[in-house]
mmCIF file of C-alpha atoms in Angstrom:
data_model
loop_
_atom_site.group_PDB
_atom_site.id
_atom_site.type_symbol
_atom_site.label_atom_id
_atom_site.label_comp_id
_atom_site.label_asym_id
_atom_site.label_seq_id
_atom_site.Cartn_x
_atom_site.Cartn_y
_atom_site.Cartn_z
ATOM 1 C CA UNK D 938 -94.276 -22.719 46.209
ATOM 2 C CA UNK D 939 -92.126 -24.040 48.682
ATOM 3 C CA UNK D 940 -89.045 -22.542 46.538
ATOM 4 C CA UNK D 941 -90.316 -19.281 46.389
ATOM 5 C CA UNK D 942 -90.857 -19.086 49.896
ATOM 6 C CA UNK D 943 -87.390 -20.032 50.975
ATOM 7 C CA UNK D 944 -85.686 -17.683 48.493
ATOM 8 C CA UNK D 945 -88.305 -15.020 49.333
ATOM 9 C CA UNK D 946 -85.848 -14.928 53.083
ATOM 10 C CA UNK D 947 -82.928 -15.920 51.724
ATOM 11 C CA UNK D 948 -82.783 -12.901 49.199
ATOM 12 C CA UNK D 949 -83.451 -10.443 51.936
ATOM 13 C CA UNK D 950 -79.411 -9.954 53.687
ATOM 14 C CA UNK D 951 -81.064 -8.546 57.069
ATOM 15 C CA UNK D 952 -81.603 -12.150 57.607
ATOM 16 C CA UNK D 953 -78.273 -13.366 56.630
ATOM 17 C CA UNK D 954 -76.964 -13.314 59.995
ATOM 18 C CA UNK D 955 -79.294 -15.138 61.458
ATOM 19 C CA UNK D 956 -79.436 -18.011 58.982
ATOM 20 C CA UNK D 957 -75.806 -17.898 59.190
ATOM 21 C CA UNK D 958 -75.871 -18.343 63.290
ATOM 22 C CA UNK D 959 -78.544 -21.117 62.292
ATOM 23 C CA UNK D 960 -76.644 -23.450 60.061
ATOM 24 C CA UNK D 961 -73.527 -22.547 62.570
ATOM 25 C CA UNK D 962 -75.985 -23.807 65.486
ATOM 26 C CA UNK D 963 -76.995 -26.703 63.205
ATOM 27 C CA UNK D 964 -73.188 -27.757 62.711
ATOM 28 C CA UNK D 965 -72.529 -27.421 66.277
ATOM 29 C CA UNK D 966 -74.853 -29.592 67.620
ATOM 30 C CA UNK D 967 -73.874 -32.139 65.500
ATOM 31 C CA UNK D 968 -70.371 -31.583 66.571
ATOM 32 C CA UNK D 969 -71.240 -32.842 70.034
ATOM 33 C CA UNK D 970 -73.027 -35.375 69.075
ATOM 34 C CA UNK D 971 -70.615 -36.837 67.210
ATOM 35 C CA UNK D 972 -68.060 -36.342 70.241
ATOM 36 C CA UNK D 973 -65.708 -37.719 71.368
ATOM 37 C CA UNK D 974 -63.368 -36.800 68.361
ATOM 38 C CA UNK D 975 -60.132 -38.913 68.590
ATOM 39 C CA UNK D 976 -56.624 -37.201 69.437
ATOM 40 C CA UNK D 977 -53.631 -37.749 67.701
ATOM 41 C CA UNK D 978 -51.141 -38.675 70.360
ATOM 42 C CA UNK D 979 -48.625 -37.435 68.180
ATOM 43 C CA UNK D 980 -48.805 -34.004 67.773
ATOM 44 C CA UNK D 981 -46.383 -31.825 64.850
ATOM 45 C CA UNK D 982 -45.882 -28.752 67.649
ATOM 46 C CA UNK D 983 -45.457 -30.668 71.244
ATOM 47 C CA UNK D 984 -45.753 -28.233 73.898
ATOM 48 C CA UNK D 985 -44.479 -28.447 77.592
ATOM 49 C CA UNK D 986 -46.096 -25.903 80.259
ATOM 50 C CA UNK D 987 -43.127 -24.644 82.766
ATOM 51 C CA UNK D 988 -45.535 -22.347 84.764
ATOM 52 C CA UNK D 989 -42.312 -21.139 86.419
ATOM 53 C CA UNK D 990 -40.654 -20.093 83.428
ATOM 54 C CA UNK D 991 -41.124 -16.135 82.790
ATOM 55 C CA UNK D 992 -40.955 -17.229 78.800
ATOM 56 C CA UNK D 993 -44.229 -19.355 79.583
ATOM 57 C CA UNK D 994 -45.664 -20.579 76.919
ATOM 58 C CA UNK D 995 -42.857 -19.394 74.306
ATOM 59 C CA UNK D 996 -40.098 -21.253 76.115
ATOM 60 C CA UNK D 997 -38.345 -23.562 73.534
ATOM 61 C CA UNK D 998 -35.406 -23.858 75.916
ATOM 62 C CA UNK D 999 -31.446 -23.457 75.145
ATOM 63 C CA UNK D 1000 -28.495 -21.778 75.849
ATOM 64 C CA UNK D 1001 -28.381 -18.329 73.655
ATOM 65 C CA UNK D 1002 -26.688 -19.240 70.277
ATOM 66 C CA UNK D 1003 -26.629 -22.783 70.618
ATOM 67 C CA UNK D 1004 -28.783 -24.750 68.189
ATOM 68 C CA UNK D 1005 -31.510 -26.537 69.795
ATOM 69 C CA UNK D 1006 -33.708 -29.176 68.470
ATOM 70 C CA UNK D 1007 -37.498 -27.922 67.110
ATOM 71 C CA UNK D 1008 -39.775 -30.275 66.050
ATOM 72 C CA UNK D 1009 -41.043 -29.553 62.615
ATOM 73 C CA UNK D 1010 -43.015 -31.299 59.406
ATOM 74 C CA UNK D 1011 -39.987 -30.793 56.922
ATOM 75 C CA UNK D 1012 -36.947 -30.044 58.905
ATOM 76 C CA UNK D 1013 -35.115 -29.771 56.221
ATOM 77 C CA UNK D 1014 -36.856 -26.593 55.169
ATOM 78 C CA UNK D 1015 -35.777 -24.832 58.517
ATOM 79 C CA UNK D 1016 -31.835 -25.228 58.621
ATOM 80 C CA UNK D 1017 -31.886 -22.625 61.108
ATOM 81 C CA UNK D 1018 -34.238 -23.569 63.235
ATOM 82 C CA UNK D 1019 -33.720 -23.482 67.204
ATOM 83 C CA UNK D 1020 -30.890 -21.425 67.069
ATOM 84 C CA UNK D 1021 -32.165 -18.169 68.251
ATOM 85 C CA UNK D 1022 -34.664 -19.508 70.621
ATOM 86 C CA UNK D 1023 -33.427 -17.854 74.125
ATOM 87 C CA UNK D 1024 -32.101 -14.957 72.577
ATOM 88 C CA UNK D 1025 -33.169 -11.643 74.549
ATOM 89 C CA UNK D 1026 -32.185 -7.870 74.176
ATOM 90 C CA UNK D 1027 -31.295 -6.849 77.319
ATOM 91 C CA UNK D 1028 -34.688 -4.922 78.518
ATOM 92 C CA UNK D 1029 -36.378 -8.363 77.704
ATOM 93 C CA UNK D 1030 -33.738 -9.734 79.546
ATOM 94 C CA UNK D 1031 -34.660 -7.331 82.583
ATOM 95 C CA UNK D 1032 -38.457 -8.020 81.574
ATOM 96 C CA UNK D 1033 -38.040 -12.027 82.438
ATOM 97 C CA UNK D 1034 -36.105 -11.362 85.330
ATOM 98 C CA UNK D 1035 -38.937 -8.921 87.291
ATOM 99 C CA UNK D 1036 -42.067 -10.703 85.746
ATOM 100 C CA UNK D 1037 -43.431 -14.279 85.044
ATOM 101 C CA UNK D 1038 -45.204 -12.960 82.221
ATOM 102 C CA UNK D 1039 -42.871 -11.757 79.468
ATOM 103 C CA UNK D 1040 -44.157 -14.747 77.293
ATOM 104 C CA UNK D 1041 -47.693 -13.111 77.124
ATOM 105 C CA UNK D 1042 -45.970 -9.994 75.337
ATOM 106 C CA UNK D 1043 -44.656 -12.047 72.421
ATOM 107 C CA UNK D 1044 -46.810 -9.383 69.775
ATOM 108 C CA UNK D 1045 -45.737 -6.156 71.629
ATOM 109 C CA UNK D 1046 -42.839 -6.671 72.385
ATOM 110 C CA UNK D 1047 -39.998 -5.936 70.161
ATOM 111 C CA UNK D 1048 -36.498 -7.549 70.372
ATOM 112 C CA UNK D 1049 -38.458 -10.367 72.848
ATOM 113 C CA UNK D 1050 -38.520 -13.788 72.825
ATOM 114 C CA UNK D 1051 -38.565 -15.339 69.098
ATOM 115 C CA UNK D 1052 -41.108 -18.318 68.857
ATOM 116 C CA UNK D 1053 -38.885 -20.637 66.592
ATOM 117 C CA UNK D 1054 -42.639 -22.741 65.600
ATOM 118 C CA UNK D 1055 -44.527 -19.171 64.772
ATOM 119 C CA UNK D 1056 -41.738 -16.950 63.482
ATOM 120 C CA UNK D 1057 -39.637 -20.056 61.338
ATOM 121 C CA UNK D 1058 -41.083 -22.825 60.379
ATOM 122 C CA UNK D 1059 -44.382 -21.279 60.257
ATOM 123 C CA UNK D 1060 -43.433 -17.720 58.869
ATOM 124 C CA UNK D 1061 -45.998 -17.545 56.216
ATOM 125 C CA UNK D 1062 -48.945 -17.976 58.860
ATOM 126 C CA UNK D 1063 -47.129 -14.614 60.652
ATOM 127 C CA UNK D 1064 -47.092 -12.860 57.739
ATOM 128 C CA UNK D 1065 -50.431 -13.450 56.118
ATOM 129 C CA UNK D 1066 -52.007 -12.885 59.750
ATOM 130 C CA UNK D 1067 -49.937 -8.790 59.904
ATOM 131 C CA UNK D 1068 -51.134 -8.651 56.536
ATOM 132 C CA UNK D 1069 -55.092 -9.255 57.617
ATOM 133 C CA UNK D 1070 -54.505 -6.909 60.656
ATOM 134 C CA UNK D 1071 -52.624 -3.830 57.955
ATOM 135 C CA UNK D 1072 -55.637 -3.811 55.283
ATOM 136 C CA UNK D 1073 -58.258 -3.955 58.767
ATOM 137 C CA UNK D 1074 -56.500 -0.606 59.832
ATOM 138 C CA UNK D 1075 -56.184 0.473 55.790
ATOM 139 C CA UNK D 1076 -60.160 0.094 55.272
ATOM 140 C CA UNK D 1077 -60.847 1.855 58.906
ATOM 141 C CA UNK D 1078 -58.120 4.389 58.411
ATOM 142 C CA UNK D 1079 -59.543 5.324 54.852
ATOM 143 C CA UNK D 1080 -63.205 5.784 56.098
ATOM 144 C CA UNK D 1081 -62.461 7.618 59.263
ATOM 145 C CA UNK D 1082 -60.283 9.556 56.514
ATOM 146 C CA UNK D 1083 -63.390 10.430 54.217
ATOM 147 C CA UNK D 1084 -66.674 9.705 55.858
ATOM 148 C CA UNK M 544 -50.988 -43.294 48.724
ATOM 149 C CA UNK M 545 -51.663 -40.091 46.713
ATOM 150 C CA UNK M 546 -55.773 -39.531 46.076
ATOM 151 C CA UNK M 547 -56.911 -36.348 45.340
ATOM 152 C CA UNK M 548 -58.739 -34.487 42.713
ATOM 153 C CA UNK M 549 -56.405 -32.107 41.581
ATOM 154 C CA UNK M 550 -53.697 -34.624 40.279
ATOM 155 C CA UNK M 551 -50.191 -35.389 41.659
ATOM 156 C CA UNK M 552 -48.509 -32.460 42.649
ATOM 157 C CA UNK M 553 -46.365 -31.095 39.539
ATOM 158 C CA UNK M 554 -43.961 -28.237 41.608
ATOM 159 C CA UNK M 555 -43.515 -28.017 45.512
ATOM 160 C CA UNK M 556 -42.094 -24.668 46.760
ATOM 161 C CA UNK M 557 -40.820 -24.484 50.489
ATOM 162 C CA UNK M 558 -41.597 -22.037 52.904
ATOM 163 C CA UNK M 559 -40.349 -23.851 56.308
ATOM 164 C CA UNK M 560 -43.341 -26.530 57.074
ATOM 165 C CA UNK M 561 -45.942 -24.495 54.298
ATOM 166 C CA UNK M 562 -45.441 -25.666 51.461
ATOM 167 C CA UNK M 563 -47.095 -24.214 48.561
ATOM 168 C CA UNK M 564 -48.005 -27.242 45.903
ATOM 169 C CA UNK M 565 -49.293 -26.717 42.308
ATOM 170 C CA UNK M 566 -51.369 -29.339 40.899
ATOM 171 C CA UNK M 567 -52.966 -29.072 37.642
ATOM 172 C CA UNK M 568 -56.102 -27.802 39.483
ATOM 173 C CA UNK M 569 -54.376 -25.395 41.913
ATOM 174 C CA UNK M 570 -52.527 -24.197 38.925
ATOM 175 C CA UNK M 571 -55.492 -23.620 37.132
ATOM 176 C CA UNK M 572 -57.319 -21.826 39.988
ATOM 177 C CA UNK M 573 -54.030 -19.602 40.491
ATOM 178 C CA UNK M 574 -54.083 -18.607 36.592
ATOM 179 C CA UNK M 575 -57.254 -17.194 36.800
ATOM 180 C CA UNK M 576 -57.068 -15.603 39.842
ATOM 181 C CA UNK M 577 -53.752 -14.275 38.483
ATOM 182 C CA UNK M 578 -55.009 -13.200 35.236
ATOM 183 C CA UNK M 579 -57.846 -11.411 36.922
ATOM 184 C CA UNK M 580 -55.979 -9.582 39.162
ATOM 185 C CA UNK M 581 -53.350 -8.725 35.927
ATOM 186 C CA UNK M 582 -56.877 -7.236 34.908
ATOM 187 C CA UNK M 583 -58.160 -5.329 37.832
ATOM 188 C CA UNK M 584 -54.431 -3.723 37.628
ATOM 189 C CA UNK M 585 -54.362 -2.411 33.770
ATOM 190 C CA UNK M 586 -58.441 -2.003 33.293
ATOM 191 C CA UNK M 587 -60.120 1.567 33.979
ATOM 192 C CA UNK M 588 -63.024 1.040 35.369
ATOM 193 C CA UNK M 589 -66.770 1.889 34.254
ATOM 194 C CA UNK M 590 -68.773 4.699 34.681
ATOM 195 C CA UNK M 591 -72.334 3.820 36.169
ATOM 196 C CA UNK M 592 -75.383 5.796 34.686
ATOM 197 C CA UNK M 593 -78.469 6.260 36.170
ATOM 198 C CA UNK M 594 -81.866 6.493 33.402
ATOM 199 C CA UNK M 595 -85.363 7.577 34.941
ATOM 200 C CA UNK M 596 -87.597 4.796 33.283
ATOM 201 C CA UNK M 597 -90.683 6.349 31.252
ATOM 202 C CA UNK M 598 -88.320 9.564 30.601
ATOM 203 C CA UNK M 599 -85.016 11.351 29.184
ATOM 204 C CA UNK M 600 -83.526 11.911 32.484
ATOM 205 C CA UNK M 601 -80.161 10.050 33.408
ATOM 206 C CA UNK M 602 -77.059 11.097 35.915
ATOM 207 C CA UNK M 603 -73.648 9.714 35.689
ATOM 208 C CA UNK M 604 -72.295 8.878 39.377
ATOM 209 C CA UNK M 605 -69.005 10.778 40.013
ATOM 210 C CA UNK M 606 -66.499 8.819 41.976
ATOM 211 C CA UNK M 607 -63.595 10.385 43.274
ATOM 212 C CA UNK M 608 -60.481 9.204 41.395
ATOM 213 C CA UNK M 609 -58.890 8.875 45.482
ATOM 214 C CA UNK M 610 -61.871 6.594 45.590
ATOM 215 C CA UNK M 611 -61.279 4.385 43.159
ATOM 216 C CA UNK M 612 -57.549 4.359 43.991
ATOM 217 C CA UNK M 613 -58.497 2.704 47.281
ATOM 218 C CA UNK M 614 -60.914 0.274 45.964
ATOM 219 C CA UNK M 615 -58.611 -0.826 43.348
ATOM 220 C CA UNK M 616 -55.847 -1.658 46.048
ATOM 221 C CA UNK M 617 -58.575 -3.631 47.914
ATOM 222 C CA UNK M 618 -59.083 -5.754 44.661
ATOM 223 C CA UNK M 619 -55.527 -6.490 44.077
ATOM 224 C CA UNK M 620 -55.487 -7.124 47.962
ATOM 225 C CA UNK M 621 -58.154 -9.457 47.345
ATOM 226 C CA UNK M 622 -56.604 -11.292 44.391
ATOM 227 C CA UNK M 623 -53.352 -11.561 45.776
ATOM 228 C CA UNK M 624 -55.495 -13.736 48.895
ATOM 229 C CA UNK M 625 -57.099 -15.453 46.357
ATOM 230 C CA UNK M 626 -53.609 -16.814 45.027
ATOM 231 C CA UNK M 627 -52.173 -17.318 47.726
ATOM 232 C CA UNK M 628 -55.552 -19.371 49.180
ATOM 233 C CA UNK M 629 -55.287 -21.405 45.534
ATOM 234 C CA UNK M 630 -51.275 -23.067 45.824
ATOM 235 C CA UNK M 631 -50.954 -22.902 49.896
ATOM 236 C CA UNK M 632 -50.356 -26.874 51.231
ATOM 237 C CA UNK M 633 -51.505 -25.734 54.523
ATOM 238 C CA UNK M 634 -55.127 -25.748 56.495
ATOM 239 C CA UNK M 635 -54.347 -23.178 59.085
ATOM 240 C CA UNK M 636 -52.569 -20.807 55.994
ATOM 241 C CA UNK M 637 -55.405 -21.684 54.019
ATOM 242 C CA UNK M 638 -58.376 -20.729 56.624
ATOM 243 C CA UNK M 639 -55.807 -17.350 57.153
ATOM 244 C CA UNK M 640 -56.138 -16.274 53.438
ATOM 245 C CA UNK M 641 -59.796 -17.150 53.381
ATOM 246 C CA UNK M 642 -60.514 -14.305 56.549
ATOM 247 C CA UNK M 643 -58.403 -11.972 54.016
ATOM 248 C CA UNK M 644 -60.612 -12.289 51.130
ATOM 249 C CA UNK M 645 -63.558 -11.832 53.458
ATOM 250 C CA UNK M 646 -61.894 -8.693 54.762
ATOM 251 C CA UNK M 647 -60.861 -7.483 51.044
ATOM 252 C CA UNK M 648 -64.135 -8.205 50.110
ATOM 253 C CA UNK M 649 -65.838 -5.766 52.606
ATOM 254 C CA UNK M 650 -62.992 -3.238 51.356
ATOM 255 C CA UNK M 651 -63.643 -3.160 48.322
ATOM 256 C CA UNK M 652 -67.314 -1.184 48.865
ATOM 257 C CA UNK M 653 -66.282 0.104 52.412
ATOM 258 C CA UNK M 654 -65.519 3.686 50.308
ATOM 259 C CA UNK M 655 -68.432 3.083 48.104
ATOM 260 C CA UNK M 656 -71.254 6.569 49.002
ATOM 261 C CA UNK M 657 -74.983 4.096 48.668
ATOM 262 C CA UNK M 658 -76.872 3.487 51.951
ATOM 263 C CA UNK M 659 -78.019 0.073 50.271
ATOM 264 C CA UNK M 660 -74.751 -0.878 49.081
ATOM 265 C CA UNK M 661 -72.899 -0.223 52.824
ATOM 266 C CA UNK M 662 -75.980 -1.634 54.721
ATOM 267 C CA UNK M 663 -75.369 -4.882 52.619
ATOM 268 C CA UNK M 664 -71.379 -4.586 53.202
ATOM 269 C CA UNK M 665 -72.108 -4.287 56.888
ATOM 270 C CA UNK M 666 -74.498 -7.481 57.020
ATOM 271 C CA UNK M 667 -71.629 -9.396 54.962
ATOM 272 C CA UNK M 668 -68.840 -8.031 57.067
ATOM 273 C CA UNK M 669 -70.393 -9.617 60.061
ATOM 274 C CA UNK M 670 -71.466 -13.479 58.420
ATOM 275 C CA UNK M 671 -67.508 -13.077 57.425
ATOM 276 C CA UNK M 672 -66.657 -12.585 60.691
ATOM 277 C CA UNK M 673 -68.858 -15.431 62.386
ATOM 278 C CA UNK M 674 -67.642 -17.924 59.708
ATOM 279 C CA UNK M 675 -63.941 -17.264 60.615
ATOM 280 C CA UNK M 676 -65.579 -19.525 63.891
ATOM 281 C CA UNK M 677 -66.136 -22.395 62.299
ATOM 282 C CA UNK M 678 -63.256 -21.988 59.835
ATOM 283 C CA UNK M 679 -60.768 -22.019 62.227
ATOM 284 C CA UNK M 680 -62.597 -24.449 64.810
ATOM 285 C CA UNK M 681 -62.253 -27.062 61.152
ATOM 286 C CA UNK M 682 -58.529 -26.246 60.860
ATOM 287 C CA UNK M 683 -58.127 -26.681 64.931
ATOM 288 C CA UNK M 684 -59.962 -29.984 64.964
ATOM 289 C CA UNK M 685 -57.585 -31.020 61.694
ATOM 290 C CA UNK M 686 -54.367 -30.448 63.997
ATOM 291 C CA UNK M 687 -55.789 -32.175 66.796
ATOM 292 C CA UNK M 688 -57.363 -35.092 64.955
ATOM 293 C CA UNK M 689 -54.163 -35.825 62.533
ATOM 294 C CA UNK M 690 -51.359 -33.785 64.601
ATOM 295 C CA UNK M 691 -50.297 -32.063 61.274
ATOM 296 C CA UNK M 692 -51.996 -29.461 58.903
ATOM 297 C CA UNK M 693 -50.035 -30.165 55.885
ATOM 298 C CA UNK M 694 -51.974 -31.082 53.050
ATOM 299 C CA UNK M 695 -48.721 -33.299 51.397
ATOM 300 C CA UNK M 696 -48.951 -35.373 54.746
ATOM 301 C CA UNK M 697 -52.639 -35.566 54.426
ATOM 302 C CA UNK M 698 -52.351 -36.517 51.120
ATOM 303 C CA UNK M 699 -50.543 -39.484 51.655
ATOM 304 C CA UNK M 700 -53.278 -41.144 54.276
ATOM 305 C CA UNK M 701 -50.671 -42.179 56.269
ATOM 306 C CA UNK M 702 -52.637 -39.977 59.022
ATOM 307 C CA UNK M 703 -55.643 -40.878 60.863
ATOM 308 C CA UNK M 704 -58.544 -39.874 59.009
ATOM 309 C CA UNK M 705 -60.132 -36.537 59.426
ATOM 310 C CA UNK M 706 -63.736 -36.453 61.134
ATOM 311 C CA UNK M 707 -66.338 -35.364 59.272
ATOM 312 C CA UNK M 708 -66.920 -32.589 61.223
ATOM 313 C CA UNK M 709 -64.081 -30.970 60.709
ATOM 314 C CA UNK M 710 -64.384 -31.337 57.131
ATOM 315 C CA UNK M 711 -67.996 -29.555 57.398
ATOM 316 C CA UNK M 712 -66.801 -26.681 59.940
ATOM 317 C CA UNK M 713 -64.080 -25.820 56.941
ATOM 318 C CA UNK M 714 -67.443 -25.680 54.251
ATOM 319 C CA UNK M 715 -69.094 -23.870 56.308
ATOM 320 C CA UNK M 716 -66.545 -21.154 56.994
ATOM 321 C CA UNK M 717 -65.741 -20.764 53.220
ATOM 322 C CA UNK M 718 -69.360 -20.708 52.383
ATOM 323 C CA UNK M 719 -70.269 -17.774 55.044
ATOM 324 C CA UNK M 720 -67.481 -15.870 52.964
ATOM 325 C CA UNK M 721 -69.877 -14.985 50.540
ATOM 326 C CA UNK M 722 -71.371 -18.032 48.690
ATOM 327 C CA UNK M 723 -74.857 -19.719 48.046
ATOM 328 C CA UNK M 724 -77.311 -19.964 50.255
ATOM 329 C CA UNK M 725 -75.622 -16.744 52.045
ATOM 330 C CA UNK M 726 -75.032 -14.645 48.991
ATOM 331 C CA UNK M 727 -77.856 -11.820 49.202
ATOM 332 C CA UNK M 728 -75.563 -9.598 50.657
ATOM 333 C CA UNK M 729 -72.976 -9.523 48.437
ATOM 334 C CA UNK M 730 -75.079 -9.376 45.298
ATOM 335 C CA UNK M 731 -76.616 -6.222 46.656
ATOM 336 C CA UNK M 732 -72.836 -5.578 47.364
ATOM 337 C CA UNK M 733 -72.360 -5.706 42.877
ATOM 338 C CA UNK M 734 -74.846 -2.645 43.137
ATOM 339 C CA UNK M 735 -71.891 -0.726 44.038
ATOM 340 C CA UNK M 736 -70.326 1.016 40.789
ATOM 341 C CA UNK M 737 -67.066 0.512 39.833
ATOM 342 C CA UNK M 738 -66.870 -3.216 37.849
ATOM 343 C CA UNK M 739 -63.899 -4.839 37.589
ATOM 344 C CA UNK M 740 -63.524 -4.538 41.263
ATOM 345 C CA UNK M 741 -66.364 -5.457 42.457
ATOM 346 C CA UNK M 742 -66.379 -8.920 40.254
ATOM 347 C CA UNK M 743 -63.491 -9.456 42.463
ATOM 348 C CA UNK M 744 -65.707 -10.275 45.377
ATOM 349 C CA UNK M 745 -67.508 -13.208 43.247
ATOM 350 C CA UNK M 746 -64.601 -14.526 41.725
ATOM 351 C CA UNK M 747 -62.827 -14.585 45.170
ATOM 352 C CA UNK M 748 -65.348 -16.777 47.103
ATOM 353 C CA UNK M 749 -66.276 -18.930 43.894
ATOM 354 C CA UNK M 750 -62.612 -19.940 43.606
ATOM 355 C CA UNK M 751 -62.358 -20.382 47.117
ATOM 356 C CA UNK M 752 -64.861 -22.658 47.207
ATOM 357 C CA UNK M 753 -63.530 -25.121 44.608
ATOM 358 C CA UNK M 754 -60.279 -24.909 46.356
ATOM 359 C CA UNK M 755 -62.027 -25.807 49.693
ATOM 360 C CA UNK M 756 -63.913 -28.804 47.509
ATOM 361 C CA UNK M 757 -60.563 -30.198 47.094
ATOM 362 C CA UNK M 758 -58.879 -29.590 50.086
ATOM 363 C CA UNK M 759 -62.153 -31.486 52.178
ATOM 364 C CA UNK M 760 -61.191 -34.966 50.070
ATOM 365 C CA UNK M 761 -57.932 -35.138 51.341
ATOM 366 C CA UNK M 762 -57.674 -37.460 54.348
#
């Protein structure tokens, strides 16, 4: 009886949502209950804040050209690593000299600042992630198209 | 030490720190995805008929073939997530493909013309959505807990273990993408004519799940 009742709301989607936000609330609360989680001291990406950097937060640091040192999982996967890190056409160039806040336009900006982490040892994650955002606009595109 | 369900890794391909790992299980996952995909490519797909009950009347359903086009590309859209959720050694990459399937999944009846069928897309579209919270709040609290999200270094428990709450945040967002007990929407979604594609959508999040089933008893 008990069954039947329970699939009787489960079969009906309008509720979906809101058993969804349930078992979401459900997981939550146990979450901070079973705070504090422990951190790993020793983090894969390390990241320093230079608030006074204009390449804030996507400051890896070198001279252009010159091969710096990026901490990955499997180095050896990323020969090239670190060796593009401060290169910047010369409008981003102009960008980081007027503004503390080139390192916000990482997405929109062509030619910018090149996250070694994001764009080479993690390249995959970039392209999967375009690749969400391109069949979003493909679905919207194609209904604003017909409906 | 190497302790996982799927067997030792048999072929490791490199892309910078993702690597993609085949195991007999991943390998087996990725086959049918694959072949299912090979399938949604070559087959033509069926033609739904309506039949009055208690008479002679029936209607066929016209779909445009610009229709079909579309929801054929979501499929293949969909299975290439799929495979690419199945061999990836990487949480994060693996949470990423997950939101595509769920976002494949909606495309593939987005074009379909039923009230029911779009109303039910709509209600799935947005559980998708609110599980990419706790999917990516799982992979978050993996990085911070272990400092890595690769599933060879997981693998090897040479990291501290991973909470159980993370573990459960990563269920929950792969469950929300369309499996048991949140599945009513997307079984009205099958009402929507035009099989193979729309088998995609259950094959998707059933082979996500047993992917996620192995990827929680690592660490």
């Amino acid at each position: 009886m008990i069954i039947r009742r329970i699939s009787h709301i489960l079969c009906n989607y309008d509720n979906l949502t809101r058993l969804f936000a349930g078992a979401c609330l459900l997981l939550f609360i146990a979450g901070i209950l079973l705070l504090p989680l422990p951190y790993s001291e020793k983090q894969l990406y390390p990241k320093t804040f230079d608030r006074n950097s204009s390449l804030d937060p996507y400051d890896r640091g070198g001279p252009p050209f010159t091969q710096v040192t990026i901490v990955s999982q499997y180095p050896e996967n990323s020969p090239t690593a670190g060796l593009v890190t401060s290169y910047l056409t010369p409008f981003s160039l102009f960008l980081s000299q007027v503004t503390l806040h080139l390192g916000t336009t990482i997405v929109s900006h062509p030619g910018g600042i090149i996250d070694e982490i994001l764009y080479n040892t993690r390249g995959l994650d970039t392209v999967v992630e375009a690749t969400i955002l391109f069949i979003a606009f493909a679905i919207a595109s194609y209904i604003y198209r017909k409906g | 030490m190497i302790n996982l369900i799927g067997g030792v890794p048999l072929y490791v391909l490199e892309f910078g720190d993702e690597l993609v790992y085949f195991t007999p299980y991943t390998i087996t996952l990725f086959l049918l995805a694959l072949t299912f995909t090979v399938l949604v490519l070559i087959s033509r797909p069926e033609k739904q008929v309506d039949i009055a009950f208690g008479g002679d009347a029936y209607r066929t359903k016209e779909i445009s073939v610009s229709e079909m086009r579309f929801r054929r590309f979501m499929a293949i859209a969909c299975g290439l997530a799929t495979m690419g959720a199945m061999v990836t050694g990487d949480i994060f990459n693996f949470t990423l493909f997950t939101a595509m399937v769920g976002i494949t999944n909606v495309g593939i009846v987005a074009a379909v013309k039923s009230l029911h069928v779009q109303d039910a897309a709509y209600q799935y579209g947005l559980v998708a959505l609110a599980a990419t919270v706790p999917l990516f709040a799982g992979a978050a609290i993996y990085a911070a807990v272990t400092g890595s999200l690769s599933m060879i270094e997981l693998m090897k428990g040479t990291l501290p273990a991973v909470p159980l709450i993370a573990k459960g945040m990563l269920m929950l967002g792969v469950i929300g993408e369309g499996m048991a007990p949140f599945y009513a929407a997307k079984a009205e979604m099958f009402r929507a004519p035009g099989a193979p594609y729309v088998i995609m959508c259950s094959l998707s999040s059933l082979l996500l799940f047993l992917r996620v089933v192995e990827i929680v008893m690592l660490g």
